[in-house]
Coordinates of C-alpha atoms in Angstrom, one line a residue:
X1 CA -25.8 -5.2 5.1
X2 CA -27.5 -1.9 6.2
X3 CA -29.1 -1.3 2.7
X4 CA -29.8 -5.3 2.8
X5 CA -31.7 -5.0 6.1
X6 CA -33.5 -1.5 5.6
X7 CA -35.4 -2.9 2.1
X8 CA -36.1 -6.2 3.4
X9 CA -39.1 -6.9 5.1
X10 CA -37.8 -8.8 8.1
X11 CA -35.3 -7.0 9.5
X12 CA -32.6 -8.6 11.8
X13 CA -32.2 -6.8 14.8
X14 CA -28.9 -9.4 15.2
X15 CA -27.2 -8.5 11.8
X16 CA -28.1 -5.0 11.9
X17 CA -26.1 -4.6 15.7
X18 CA -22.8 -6.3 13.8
X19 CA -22.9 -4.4 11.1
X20 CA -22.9 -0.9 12.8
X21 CA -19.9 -2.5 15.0
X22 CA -17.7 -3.5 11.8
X23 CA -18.6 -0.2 10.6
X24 CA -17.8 1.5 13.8
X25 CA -14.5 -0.7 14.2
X26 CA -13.7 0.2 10.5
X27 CA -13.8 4.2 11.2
X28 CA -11.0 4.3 13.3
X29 CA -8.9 2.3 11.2
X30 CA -9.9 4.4 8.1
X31 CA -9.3 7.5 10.6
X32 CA -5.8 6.0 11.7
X33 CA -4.3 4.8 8.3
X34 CA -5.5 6.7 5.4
X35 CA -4.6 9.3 3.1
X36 CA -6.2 12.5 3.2
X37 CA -8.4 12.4 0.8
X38 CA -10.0 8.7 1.3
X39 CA -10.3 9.5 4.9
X40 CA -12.3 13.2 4.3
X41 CA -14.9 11.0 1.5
X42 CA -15.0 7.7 4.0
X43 CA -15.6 9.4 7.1
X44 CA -18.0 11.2 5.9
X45 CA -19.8 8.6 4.3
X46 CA -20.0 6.9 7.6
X47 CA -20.7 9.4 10.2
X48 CA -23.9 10.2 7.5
X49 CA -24.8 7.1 7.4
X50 CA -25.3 7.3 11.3
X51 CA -27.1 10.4 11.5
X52 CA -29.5 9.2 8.6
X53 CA -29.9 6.7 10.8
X54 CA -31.0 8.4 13.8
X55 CA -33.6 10.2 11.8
X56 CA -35.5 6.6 12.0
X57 CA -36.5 7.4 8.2
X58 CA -36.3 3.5 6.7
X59 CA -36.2 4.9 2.9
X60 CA -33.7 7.4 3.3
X61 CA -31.8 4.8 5.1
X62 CA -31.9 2.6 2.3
X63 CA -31.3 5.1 -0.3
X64 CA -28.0 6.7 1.5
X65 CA -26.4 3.2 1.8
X66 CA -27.3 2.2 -1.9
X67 CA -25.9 5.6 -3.0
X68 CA -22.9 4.8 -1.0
X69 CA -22.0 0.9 -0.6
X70 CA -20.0 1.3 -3.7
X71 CA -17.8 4.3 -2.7
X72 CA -14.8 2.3 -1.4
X73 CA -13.9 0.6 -5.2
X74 CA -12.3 4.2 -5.8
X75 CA -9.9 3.5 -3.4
X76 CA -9.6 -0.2 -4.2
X77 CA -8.6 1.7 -7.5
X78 CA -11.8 0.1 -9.5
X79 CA -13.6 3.7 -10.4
X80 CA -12.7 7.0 -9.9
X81 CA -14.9 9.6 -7.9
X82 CA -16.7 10.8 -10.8
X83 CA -18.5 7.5 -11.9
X84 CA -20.5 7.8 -9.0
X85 CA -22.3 11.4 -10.0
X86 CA -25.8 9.5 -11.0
X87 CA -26.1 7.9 -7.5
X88 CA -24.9 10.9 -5.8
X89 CA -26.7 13.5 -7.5
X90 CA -29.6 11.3 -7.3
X91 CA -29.7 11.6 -3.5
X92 CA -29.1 15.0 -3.4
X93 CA -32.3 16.1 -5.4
X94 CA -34.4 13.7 -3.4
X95 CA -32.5 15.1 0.1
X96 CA -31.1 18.0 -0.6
X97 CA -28.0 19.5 -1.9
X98 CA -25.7 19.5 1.7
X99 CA -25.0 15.6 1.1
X100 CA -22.3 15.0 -0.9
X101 CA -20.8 18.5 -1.1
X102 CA -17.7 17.1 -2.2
X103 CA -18.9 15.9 -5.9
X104 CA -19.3 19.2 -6.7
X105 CA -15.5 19.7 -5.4
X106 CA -12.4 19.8 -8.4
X107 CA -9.2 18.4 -6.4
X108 CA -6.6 16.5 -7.6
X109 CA -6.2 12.8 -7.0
X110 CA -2.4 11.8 -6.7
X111 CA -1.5 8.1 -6.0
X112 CA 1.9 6.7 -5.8
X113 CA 1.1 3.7 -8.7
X114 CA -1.4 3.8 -11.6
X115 CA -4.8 2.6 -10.6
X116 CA -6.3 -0.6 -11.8
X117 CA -8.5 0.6 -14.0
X118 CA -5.9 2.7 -16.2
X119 CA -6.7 1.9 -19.1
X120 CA -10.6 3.0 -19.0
X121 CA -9.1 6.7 -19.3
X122 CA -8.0 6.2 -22.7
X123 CA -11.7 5.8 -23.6
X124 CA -13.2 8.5 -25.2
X125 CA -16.2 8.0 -22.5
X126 CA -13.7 8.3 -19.6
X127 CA -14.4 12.0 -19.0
X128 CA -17.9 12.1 -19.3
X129 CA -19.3 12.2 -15.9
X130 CA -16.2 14.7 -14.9
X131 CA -17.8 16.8 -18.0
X132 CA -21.4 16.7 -16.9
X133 CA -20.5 17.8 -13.8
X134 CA -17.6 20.3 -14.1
X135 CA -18.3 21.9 -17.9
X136 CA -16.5 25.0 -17.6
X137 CA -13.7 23.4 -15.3
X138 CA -13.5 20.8 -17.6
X139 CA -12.5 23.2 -21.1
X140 CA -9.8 24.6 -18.3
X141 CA -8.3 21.2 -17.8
X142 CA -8.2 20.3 -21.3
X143 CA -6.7 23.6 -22.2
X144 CA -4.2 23.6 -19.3
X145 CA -3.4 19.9 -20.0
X146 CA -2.3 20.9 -23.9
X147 CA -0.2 23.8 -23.1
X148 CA 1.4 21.3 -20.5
X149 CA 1.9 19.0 -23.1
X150 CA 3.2 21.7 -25.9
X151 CA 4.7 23.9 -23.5
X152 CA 8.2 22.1 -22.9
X153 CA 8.3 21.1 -26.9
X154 CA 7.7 25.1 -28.0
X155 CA 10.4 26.4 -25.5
X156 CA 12.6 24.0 -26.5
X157 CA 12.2 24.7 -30.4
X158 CA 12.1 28.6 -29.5
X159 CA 15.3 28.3 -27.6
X160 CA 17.4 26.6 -30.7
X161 CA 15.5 28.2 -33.5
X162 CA 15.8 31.9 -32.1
X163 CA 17.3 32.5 -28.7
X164 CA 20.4 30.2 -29.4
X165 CA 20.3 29.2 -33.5
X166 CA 21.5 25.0 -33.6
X167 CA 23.3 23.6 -36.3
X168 CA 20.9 21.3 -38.6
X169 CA 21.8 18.4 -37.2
X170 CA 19.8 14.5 -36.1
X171 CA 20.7 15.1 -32.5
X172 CA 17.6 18.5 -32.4
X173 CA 14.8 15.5 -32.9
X174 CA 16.8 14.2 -29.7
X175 CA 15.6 16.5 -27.7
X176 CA 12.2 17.3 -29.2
X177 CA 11.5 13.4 -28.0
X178 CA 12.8 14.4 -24.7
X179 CA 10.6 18.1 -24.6
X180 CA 7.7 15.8 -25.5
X181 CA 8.2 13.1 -22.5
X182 CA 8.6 16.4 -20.1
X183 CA 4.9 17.3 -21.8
X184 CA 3.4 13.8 -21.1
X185 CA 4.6 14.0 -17.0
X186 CA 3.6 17.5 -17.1
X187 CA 0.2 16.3 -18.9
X188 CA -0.3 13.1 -16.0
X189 CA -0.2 15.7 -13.6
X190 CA -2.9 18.0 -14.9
X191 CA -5.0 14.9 -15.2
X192 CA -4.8 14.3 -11.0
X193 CA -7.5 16.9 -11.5
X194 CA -10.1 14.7 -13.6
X195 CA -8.5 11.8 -11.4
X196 CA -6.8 9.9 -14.1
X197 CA -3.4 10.5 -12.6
X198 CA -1.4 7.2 -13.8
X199 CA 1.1 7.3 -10.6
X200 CA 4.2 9.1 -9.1
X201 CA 6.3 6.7 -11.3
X202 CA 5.4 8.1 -14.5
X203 CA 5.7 11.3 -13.6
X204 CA 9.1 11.2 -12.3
X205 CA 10.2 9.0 -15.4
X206 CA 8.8 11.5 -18.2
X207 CA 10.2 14.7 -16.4
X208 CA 13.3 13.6 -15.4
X209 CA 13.8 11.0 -18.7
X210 CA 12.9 13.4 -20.7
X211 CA 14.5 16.4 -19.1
X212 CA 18.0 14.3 -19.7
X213 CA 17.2 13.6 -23.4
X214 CA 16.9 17.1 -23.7
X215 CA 19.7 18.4 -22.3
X216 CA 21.9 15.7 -24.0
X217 CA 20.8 17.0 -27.1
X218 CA 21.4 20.5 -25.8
X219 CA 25.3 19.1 -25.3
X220 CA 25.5 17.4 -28.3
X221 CA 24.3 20.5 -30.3
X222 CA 26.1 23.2 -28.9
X223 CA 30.0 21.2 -28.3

């Protein structure tokens, strides 16, 4: 409603006083009830949207709520932070670089179930934005997610091909499935950083799934 008002030629003193109240009212339930990381984004979102507004500047008004009205679908689990680098960046080199510090921020995103749009990250698009923002931090990521992925599968191999020789027997592939399903929870969480974490759930299951197949096979081979 505030981008409606501010590019609309009759604006509505009316509508314009009930929006700022729901967005007012909205605040302090954000600033009550949410996570960490949806409340830092959200609140600041808001409280610069009010002093934009108190600069009385009608097109900055307007291009801050358009830049912004969008924001929430990350935590309605529609996009992650990193689709929204054209808006974002796009205010910045019109207004200058202190708004939206955070874009330029690598955290990790953990959530407790795999977001709704899930499946989008096995596109090979998915990490383009994260990429055009982030280069360098993005080669770390994808070398720090393969060597979470290999790095469970090589100890394991090391440990019954050298440290402790196994008998040649079906039960080894056992636990080079389970080394590999350690690699994929170890993987999900290097991915938090590019926010395409897939949930707590998965990560438990792979680690601790995986961690049992291997050690059964570890039993099996060695008794």
């Amino acid at each position: 409603m505030i981008r409606f008002l501010h590019c609309s030629n009759s604006f509505n003193q009316e509508k314009y006083d009930s929006a700022i109240a729901s967005i007012k009212v909205a605040r302090k339930k954000i600033n009550a009830n949410s996570s960490p990381l949806e409340k830092s984004i959200l609140l600041y979102c808001i409280d610069t949207l009010f002093e934009i507004i108190n600069e009385c500047n009608t097109q900055k008004i307007f291009d801050f709520a358009d830049a912004i009205h969008n924001i929430p679908e990350i935590y309605m689990q529609k996009r992650n932070l990193y689709s929204f680098r054209k808006e974002l960046k796009s205010f910045q080199r019109k207004y200058g670089k202190r708004y939206f510090a955070f874009i330029d921020e690598v955290k990790p995103h953990f959530t407790k179930k795999a977001p709704k749009n899930k499946w989008e990250f096995f596109s090979p698009e998915s990490d383009e934005e994260f990429k055009k923002l982030h280069p360098i931090g993005y080669k770390i990521l994808v070398a720090a997610g393969i060597i979470a992925l290999m790095l469970p599968q090589i100890i394991y191999l090391v440990y019954i091909t050298v440290i402790n020789p196994a008998p040649n027997e079906w039960t080894i592939m056992l636990g080079y499935v389970g080394s590999f399903i350690v690699g994929i929870g170890l993987f999900n969480i290097v991915a938090a950083w590019i926010h395409q974490y897939l949930g707590h759930l998965l990560t438990i299951l792979c680690l601790l799934g995986g961690t049992a197949l291997t050690l059964l096979s570890m039993y099996l081979l060695y008794t």
